[in-house]
Each structure stands twice: as C-alpha cells, then as structure tokens.
PDB file of C-alpha atoms in Angstrom:
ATOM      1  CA  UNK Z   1       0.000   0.000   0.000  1.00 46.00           C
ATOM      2  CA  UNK Z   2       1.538   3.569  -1.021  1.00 51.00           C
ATOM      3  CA  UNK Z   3       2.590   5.750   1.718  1.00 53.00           C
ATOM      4  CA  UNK Z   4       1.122   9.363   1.603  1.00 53.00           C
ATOM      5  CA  UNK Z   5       2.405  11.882  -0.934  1.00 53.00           C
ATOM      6  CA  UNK Z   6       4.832  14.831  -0.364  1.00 50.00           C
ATOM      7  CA  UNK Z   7       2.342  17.027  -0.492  1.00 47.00           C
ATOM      8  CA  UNK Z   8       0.211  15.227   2.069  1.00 49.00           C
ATOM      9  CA  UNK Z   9       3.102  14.761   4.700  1.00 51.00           C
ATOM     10  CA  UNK Z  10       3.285  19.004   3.963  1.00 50.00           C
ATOM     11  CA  UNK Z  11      -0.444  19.242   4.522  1.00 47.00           C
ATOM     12  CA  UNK Z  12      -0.305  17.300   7.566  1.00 48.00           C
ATOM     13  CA  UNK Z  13       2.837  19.546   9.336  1.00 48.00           C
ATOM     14  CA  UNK Z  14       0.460  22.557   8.664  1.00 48.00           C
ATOM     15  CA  UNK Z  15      -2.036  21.029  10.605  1.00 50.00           C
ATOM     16  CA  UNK Z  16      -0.066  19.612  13.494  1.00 50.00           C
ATOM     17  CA  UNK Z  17       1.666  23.081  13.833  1.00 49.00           C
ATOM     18  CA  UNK Z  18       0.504  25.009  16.290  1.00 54.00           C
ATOM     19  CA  UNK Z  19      -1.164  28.779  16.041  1.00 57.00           C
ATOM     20  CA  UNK Z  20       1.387  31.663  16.402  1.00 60.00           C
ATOM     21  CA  UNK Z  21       0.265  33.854  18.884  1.00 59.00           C
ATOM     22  CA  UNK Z  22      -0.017  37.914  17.296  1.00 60.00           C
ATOM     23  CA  UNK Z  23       2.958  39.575  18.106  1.00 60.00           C
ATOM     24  CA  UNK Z  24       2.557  42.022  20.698  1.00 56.00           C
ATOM     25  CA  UNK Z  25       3.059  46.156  19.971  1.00 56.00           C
ATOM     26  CA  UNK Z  26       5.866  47.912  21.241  1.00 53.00           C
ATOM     27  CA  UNK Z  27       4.878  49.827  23.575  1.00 52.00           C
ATOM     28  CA  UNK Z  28       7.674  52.234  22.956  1.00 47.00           C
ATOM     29  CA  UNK Z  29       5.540  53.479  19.965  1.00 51.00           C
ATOM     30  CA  UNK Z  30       3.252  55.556  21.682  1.00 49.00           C
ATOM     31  CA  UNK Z  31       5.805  57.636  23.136  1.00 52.00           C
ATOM     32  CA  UNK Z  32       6.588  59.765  20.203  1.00 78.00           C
ATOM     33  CA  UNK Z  33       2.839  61.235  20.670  1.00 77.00           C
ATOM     34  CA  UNK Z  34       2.989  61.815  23.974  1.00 70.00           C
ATOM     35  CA  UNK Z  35       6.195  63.160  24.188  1.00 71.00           C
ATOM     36  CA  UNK Z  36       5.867  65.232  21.330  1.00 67.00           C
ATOM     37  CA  UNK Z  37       2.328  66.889  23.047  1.00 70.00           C
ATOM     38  CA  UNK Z  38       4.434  67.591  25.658  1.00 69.00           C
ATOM     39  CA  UNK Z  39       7.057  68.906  23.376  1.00 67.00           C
ATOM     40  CA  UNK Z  40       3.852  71.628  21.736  1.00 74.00           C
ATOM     41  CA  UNK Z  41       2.494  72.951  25.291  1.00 71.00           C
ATOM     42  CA  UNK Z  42       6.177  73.888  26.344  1.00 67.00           C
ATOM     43  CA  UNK Z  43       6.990  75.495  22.939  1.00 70.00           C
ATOM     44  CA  UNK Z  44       3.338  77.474  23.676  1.00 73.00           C
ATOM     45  CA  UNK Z  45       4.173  77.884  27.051  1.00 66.00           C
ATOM     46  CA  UNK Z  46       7.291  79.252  26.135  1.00 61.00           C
ATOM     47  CA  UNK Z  47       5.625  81.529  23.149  1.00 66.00           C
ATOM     48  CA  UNK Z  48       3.343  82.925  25.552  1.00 60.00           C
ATOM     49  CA  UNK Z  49       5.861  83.686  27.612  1.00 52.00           C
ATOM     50  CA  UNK Z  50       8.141  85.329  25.082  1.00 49.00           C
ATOM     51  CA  UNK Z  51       5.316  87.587  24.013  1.00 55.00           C
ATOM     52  CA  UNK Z  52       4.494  88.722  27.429  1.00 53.00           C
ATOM     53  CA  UNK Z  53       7.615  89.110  28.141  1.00 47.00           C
ATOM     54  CA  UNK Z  54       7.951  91.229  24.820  1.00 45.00           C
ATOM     55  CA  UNK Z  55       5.149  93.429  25.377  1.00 46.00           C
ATOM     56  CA  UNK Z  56       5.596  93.955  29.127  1.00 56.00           C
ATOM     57  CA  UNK Z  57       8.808  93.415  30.041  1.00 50.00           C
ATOM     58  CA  UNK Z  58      11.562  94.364  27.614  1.00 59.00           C
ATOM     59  CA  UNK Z  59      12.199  97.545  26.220  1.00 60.00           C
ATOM     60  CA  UNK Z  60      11.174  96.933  22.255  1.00 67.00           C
ATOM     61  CA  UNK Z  61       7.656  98.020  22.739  1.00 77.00           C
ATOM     62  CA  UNK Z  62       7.752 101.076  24.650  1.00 88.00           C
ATOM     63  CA  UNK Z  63       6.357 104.347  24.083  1.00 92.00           C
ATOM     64  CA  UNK Z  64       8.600 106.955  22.685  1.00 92.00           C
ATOM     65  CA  UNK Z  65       6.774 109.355  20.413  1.00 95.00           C
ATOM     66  CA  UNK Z  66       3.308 110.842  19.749  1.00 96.00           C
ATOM     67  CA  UNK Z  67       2.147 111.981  16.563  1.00 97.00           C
ATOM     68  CA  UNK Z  68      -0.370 114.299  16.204  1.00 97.00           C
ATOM     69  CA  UNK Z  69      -2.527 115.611  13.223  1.00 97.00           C
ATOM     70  CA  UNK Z  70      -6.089 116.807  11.988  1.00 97.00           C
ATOM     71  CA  UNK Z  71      -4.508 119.975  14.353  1.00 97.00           C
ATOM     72  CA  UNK Z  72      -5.691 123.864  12.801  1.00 95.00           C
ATOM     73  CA  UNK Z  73      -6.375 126.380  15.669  1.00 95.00           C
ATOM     74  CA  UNK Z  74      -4.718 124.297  18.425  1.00 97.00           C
ATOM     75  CA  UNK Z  75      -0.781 123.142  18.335  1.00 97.00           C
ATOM     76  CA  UNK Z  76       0.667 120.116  18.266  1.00 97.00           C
ATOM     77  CA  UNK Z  77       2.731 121.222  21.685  1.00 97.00           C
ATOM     78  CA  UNK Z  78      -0.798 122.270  23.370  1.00 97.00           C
ATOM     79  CA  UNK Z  79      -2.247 118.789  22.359  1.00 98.00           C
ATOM     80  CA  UNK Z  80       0.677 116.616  23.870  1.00 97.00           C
ATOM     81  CA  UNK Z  81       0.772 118.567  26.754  1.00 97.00           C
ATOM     82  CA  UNK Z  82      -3.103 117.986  27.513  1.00 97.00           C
ATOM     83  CA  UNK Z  83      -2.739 114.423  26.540  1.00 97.00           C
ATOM     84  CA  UNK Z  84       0.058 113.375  28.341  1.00 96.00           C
ATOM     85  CA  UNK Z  85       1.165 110.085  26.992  1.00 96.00           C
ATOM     86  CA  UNK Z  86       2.841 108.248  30.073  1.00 94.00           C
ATOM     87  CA  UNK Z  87       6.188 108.059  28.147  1.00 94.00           C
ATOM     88  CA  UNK Z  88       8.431 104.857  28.237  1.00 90.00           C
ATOM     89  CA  UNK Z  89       5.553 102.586  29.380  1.00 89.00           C
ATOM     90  CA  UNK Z  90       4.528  99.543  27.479  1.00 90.00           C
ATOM     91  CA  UNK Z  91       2.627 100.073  24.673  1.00 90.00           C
ATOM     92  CA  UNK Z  92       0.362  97.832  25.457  1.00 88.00           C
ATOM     93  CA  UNK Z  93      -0.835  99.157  28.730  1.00 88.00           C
ATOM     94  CA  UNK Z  94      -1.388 102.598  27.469  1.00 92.00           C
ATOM     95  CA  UNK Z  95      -4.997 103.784  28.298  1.00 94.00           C
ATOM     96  CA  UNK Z  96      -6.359 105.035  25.523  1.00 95.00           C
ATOM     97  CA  UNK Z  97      -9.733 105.753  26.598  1.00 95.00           C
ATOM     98  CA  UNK Z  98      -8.131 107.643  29.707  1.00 96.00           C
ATOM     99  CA  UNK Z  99      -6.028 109.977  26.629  1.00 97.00           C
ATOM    100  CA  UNK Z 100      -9.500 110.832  24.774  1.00 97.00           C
ATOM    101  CA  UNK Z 101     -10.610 112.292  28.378  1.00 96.00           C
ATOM    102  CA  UNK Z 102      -8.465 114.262  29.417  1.00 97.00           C
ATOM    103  CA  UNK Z 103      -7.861 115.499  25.658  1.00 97.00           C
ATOM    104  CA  UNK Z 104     -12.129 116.692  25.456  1.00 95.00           C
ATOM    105  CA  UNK Z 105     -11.525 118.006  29.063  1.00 96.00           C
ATOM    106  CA  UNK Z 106      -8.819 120.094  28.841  1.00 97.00           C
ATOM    107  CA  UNK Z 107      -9.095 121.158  24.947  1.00 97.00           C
ATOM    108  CA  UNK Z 108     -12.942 122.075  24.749  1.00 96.00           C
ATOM    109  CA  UNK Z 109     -11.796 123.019  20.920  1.00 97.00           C
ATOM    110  CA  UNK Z 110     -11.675 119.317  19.864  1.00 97.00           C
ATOM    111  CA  UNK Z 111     -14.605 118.206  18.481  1.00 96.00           C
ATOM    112  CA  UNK Z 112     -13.618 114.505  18.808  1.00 96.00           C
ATOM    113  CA  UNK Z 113      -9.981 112.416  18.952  1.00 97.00           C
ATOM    114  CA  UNK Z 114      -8.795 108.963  17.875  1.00 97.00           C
ATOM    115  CA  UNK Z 115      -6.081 107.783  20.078  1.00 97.00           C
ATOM    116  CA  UNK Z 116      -4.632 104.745  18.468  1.00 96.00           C
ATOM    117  CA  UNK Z 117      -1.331 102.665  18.707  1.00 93.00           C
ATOM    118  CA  UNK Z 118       1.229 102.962  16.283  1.00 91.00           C
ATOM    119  CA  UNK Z 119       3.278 100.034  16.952  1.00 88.00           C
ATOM    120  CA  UNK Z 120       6.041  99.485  17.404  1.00 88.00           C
ATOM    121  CA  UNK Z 121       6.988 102.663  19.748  1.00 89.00           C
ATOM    122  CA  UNK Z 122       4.059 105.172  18.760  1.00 93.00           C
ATOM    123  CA  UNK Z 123       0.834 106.726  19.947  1.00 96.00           C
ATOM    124  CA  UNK Z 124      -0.904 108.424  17.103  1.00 97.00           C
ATOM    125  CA  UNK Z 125      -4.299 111.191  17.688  1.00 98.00           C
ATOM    126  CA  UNK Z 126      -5.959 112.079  15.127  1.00 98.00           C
ATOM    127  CA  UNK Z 127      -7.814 115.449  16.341  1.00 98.00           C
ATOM    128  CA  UNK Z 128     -11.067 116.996  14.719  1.00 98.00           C
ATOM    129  CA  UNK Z 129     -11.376 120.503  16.414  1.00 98.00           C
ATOM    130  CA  UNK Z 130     -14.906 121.879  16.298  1.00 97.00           C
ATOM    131  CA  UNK Z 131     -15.575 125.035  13.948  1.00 96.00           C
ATOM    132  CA  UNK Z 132     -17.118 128.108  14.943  1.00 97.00           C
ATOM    133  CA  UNK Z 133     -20.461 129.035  13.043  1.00 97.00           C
ATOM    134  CA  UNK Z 134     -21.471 131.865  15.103  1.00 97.00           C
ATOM    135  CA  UNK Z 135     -19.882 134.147  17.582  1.00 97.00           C
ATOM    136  CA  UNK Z 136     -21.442 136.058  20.712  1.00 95.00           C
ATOM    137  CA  UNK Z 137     -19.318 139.074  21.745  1.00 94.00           C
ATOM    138  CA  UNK Z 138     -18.171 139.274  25.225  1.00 93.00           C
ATOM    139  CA  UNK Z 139     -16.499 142.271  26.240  1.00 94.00           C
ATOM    140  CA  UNK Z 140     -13.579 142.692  23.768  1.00 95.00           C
ATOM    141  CA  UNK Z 141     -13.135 138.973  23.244  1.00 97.00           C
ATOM    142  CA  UNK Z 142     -15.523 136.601  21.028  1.00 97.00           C
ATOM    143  CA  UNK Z 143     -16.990 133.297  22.080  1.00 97.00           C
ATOM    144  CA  UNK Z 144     -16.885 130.557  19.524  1.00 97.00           C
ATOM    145  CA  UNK Z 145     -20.133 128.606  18.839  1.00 97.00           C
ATOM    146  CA  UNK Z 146     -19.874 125.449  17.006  1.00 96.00           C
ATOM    147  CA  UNK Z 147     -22.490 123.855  14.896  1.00 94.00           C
ATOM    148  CA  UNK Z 148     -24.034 121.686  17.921  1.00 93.00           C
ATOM    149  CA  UNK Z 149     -24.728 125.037  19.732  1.00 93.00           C
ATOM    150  CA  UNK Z 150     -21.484 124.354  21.969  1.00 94.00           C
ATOM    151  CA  UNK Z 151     -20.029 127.554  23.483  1.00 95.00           C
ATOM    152  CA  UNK Z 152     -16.110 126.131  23.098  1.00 96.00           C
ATOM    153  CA  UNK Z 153     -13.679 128.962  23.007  1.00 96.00           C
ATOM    154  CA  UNK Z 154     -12.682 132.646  23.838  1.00 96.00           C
ATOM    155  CA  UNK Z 155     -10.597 134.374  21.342  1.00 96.00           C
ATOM    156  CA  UNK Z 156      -9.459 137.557  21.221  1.00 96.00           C
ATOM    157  CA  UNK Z 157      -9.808 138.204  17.102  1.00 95.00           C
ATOM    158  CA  UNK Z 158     -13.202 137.150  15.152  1.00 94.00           C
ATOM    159  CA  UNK Z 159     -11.887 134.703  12.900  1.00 93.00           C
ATOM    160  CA  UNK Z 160     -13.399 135.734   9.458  1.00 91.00           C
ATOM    161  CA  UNK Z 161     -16.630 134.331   7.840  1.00 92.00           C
ATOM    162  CA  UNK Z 162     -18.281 133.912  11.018  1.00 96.00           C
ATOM    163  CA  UNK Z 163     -21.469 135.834  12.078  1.00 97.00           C
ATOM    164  CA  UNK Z 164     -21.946 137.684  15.174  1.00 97.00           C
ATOM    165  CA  UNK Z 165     -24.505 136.119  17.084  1.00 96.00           C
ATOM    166  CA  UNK Z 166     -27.285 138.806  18.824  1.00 93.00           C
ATOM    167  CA  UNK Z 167     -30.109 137.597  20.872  1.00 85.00           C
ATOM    168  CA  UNK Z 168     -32.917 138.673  23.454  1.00 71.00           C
ATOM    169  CA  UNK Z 169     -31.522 139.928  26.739  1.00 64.00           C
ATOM    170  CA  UNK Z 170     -33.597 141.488  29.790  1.00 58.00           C
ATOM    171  CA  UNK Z 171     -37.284 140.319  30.335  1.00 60.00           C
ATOM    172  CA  UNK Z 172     -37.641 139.048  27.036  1.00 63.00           C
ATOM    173  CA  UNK Z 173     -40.837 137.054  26.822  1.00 66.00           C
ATOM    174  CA  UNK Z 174     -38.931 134.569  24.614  1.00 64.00           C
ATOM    175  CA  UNK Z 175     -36.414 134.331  26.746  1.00 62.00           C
ATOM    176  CA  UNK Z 176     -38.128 133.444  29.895  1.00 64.00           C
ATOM    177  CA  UNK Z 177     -39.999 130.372  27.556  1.00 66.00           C
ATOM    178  CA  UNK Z 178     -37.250 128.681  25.694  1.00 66.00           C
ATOM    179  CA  UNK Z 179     -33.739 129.895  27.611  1.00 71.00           C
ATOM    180  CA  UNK Z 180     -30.951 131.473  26.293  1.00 80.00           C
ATOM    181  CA  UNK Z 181     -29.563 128.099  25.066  1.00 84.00           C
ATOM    182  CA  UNK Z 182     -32.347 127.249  22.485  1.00 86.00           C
ATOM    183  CA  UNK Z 183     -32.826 130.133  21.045  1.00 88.00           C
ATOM    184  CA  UNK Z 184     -28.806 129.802  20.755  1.00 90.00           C
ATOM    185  CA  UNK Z 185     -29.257 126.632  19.118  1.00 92.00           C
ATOM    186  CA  UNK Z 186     -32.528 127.900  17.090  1.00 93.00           C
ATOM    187  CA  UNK Z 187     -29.453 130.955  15.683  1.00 95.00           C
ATOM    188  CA  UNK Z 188     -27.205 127.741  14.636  1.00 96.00           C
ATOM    189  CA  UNK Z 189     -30.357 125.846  13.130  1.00 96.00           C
ATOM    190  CA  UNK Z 190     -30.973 128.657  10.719  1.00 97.00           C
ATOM    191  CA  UNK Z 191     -27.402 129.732  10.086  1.00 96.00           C
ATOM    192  CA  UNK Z 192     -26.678 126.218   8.867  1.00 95.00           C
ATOM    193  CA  UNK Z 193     -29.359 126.278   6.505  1.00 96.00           C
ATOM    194  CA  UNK Z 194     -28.488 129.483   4.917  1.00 96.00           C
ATOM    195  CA  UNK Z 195     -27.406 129.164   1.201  1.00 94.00           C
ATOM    196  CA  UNK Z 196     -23.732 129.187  -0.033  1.00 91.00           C
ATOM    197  CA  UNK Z 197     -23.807 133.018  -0.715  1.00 93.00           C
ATOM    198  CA  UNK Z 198     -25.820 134.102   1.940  1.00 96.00           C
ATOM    199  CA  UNK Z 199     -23.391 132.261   4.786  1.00 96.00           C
ATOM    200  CA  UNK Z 200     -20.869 134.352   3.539  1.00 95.00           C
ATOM    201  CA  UNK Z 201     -22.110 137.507   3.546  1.00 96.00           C
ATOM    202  CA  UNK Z 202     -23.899 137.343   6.704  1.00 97.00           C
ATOM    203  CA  UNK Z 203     -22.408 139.236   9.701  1.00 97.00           C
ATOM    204  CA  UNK Z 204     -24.834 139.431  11.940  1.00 97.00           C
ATOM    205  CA  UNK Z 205     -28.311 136.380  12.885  1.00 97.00           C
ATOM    206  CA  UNK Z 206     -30.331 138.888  15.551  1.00 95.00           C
ATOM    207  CA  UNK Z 207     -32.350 136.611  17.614  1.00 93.00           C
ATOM    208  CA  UNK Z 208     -35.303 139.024  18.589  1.00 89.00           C
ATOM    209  CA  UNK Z 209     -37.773 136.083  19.738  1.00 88.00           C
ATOM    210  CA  UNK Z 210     -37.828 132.223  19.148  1.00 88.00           C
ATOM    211  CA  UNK Z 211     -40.484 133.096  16.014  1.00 90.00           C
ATOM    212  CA  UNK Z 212     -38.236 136.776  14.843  1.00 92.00           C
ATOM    213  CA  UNK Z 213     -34.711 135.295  13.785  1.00 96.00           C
ATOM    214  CA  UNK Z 214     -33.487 137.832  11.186  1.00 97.00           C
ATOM    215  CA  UNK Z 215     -30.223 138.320   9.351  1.00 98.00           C
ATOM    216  CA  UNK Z 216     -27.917 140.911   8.495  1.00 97.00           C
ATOM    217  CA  UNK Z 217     -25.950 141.179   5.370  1.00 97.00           C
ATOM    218  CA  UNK Z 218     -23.514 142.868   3.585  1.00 96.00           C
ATOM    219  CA  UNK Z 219     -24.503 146.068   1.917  1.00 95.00           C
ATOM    220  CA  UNK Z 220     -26.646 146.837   3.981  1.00 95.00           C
ATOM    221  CA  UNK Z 221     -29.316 144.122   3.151  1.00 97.00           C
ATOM    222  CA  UNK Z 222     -31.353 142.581   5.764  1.00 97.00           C
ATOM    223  CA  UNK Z 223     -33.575 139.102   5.457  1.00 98.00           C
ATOM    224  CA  UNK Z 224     -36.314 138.573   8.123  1.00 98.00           C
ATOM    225  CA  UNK Z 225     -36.311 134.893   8.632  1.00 98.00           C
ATOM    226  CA  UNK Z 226     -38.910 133.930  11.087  1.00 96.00           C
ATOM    227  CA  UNK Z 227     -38.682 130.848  13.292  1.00 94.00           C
ATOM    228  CA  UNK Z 228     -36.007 128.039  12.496  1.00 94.00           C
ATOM    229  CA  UNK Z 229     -38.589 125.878  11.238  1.00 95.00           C
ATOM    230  CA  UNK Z 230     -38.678 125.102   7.119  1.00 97.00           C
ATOM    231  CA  UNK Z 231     -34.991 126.132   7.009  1.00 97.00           C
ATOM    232  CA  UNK Z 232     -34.609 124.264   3.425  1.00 97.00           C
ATOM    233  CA  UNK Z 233     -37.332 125.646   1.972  1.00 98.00           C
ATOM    234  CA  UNK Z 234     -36.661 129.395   3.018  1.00 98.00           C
ATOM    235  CA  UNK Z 235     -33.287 129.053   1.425  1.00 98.00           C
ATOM    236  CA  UNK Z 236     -34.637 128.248  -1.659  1.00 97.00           C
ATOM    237  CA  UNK Z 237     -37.433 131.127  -1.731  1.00 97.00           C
ATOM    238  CA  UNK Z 238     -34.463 133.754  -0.259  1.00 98.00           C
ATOM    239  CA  UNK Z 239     -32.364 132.499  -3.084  1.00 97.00           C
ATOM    240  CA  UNK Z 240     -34.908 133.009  -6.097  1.00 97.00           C
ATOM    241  CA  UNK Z 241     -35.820 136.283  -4.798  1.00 97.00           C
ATOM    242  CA  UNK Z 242     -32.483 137.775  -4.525  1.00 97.00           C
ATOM    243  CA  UNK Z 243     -31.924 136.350  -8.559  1.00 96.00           C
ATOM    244  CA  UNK Z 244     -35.189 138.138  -9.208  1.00 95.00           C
ATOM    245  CA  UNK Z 245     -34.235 141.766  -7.219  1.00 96.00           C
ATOM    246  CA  UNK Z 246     -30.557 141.422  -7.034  1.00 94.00           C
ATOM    247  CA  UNK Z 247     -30.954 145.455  -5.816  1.00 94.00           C
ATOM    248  CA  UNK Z 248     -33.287 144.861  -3.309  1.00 96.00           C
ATOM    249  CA  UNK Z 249     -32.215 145.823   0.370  1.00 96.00           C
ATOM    250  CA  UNK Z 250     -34.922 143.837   2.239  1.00 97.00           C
ATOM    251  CA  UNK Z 251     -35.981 139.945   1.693  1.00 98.00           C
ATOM    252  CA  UNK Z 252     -39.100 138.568   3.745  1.00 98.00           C
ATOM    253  CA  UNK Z 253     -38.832 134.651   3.852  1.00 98.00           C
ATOM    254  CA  UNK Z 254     -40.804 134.387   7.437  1.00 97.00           C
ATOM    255  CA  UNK Z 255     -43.738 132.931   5.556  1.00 97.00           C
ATOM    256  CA  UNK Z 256     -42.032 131.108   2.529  1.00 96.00           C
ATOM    257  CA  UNK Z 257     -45.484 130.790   0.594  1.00 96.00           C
ATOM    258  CA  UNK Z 258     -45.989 134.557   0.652  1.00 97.00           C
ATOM    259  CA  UNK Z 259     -42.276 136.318   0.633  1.00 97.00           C
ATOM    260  CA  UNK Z 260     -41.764 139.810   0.023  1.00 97.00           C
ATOM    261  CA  UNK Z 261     -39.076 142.289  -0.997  1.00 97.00           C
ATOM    262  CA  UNK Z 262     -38.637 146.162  -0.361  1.00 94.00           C
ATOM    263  CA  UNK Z 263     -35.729 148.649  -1.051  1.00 87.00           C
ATOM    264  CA  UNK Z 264     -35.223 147.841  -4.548  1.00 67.00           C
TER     265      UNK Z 264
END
C-alpha cells in the first residue's frame, strides 16, 4: 500500500503546527505622541511667555513718540501737553480711553480724537477741532459757537466768515420760555441752513424772539427769517428772490409761501 504523498506529509505539518500567537506592539511606539504633546504645550508655554515678556517686560515696545494731526487752531505742543502720553511705558498698557478724556476736558476746541497705537513705539491722535459758526461778543473777546450750539472757546480776534450772534436779553418774553440756550441753538439751526452766498455775507443772525430770527448782510441788506422751522425751503425762496431783485435791500422769507421784498 503507497505511503502518503509529499504534499500530504506538507499538509499534515500545517495542521499539526501550532497557532502563532499575534505579536505584541511595542509599547515604545506611543511615546513619540505623547512626548511630542508635551514637546507643543512647552513650545506654547514658552511663546506665551516670550510675548508677554515682549510686550511687558523688555524695552522693544515702549512708548517713545506721539504723533499728532487733523490739528488747525490748536498746536501740536498744546495737544501733547493735555494728553500726556505716560512716556516709556509699554505700549500695550497705554490707556487710551483715559487719553480721549483728558484730551475733550482740557481742549474744549476738539470736536472729537482717535487715540490709536502705532506700533512698534508710537501713539498716534488724530484730532477733529470743532468750527465756529457763530460768535457772541463778550467784552472785547468773542466766544466761539460750534455747529451743535457748543459755546467752546474765547478768542481775542473774530476769525473771518463767522457771524456775530445777537439775541434777546432782559425780560424778554422769549427768553423766559425757551432759555438762552435754544434760542442759541434755534441761531445755529438757521445759520446752517443758509445758502452758499448768503453764509458768507452774513455778519450778523439777531435773535429778537424764538419766532423773529433775522439776518444781516452785507450792503446793507437785511432778510427777516422767522422761526427756524422750514430752514430748506426758506433758502430756496431767499435764493430766487435775490436772482429776481438782485438790488433789493430787504428779503421777507418768514412765511415762505408769501415772501416779500422792499428797497429795490
């Protein structure tokens, strides 16, 4: 009887042989990861420190200069000295908020200010003064009145352009009603309504009543403008009729549906 085949005898090891356990993992695989986490948070650690360090503690990011513009009436000396940048401090801790303040309070001129930081060593301010639309007379001195009705400096020369602000004094009726304040603002109202031409040659808004706002002109011309109330359309009547009677010394826009003119 034949005796099994090669291939048989093979067949037969295969089967006797026992299973190979799996080989285990090295462990010593997973310690890349975790060492190279811990690696990352002590390079951040270290970033963050470096950065702190930079903008607190070293001497890169310090103040050392201001720059100031938008400046027309006011200096650039008068504006450094009211803000008062706390020089050589970090850049970073610089309170801008507290610079705005003390710039409004101690420079009524400026309208508005944007304090920002001009790294690396700066402080910039960019200044907006306020400009005067009217001016009340005080003595020998004028008081500026900006556009907001804000009362915001004394100078000793009228800058040029600007009317000369008259209103009610004494007992006045109006006066007692509305204050000397609104009928202030009521003066501004219709002065920033006037037309092109007209601003400019007006040197005097009289402020008789809160209803009795008139205006006087160059050459003697006069325009009574009633109350501030229809501003735009008054400027458009007042600027038809003096087109129509370019020689006439009076101009009646009170009541814009029914204007007048005299003195031609």
């Amino acid at each position: 009887m034949a005796g099994p085949t090669t291939a048989q005898r093979g067949a037969g090891k295969q089967e006797d042989a026992p299973d190979r356990p799996p080989r285990p993992r090295p462990e010593g695989r997973r310690m890349p990861r975790r060492r190279l986490l811990i690696l990352i948070a002590a390079a951040v650690l270290l970033l963050g420190s470096g950065v702190v360090w930079a903008l607190y503690g070293s001497s890169w990011l310090r103040v050392e200069q201001v720059r100031i513009t938008g400046v027309r009436v006011l200096t650039p000396a008068q504006v450094e000295n009211a803000a008062d940048v706390p020089m050589g401090t970090p850049l970073v801790s610089v309170d801008t908020g507290a610079i705005e303040k003390r710039l409004r309070q101690k420079l009524p001129r400026i309208d508005s200010v944007d304090v920002v930081r001009s790294w690396p060593h700066g402080i910039g301010l960019k200044v907006t003064e306020r400009k005067p639309v009217l001016l009340v007379k005080k003595g020998a001195k004028f008081i500026e009145v900006d556009a907001e009705g804000v009362r915001f400096a004394t100078v000793d020369k009228a800058p040029g352009r600007v009317p000369l602000l008259e209103t009610a004094t004494g007992r006045s009726a109006s006066l007692r009603r509305f204050g000397s304040d609104r009928l202030v603002r009521e003066a501004v109202r219709v002065a920033g309504d006037l037309p092109g031409g007209v601003a400019q040659d007006t040197r005097v808004v009289r402020v008789a009543s809160y209803d009795a706002i008139s205006l006087e002109l160059t050459g003697d011309r006069t325009v009574d403008w009633g109350s501030g109330e229809r501003g735009a359309v008054k400027a458009r009547v007042l600027t038809a009729l003096m087109k129509a009677a370019p020689k006439a010394g009076h101009f009646d826009v009170s009541a814009p549906t029914a204007p007048a003119v005299s003195g031609s």
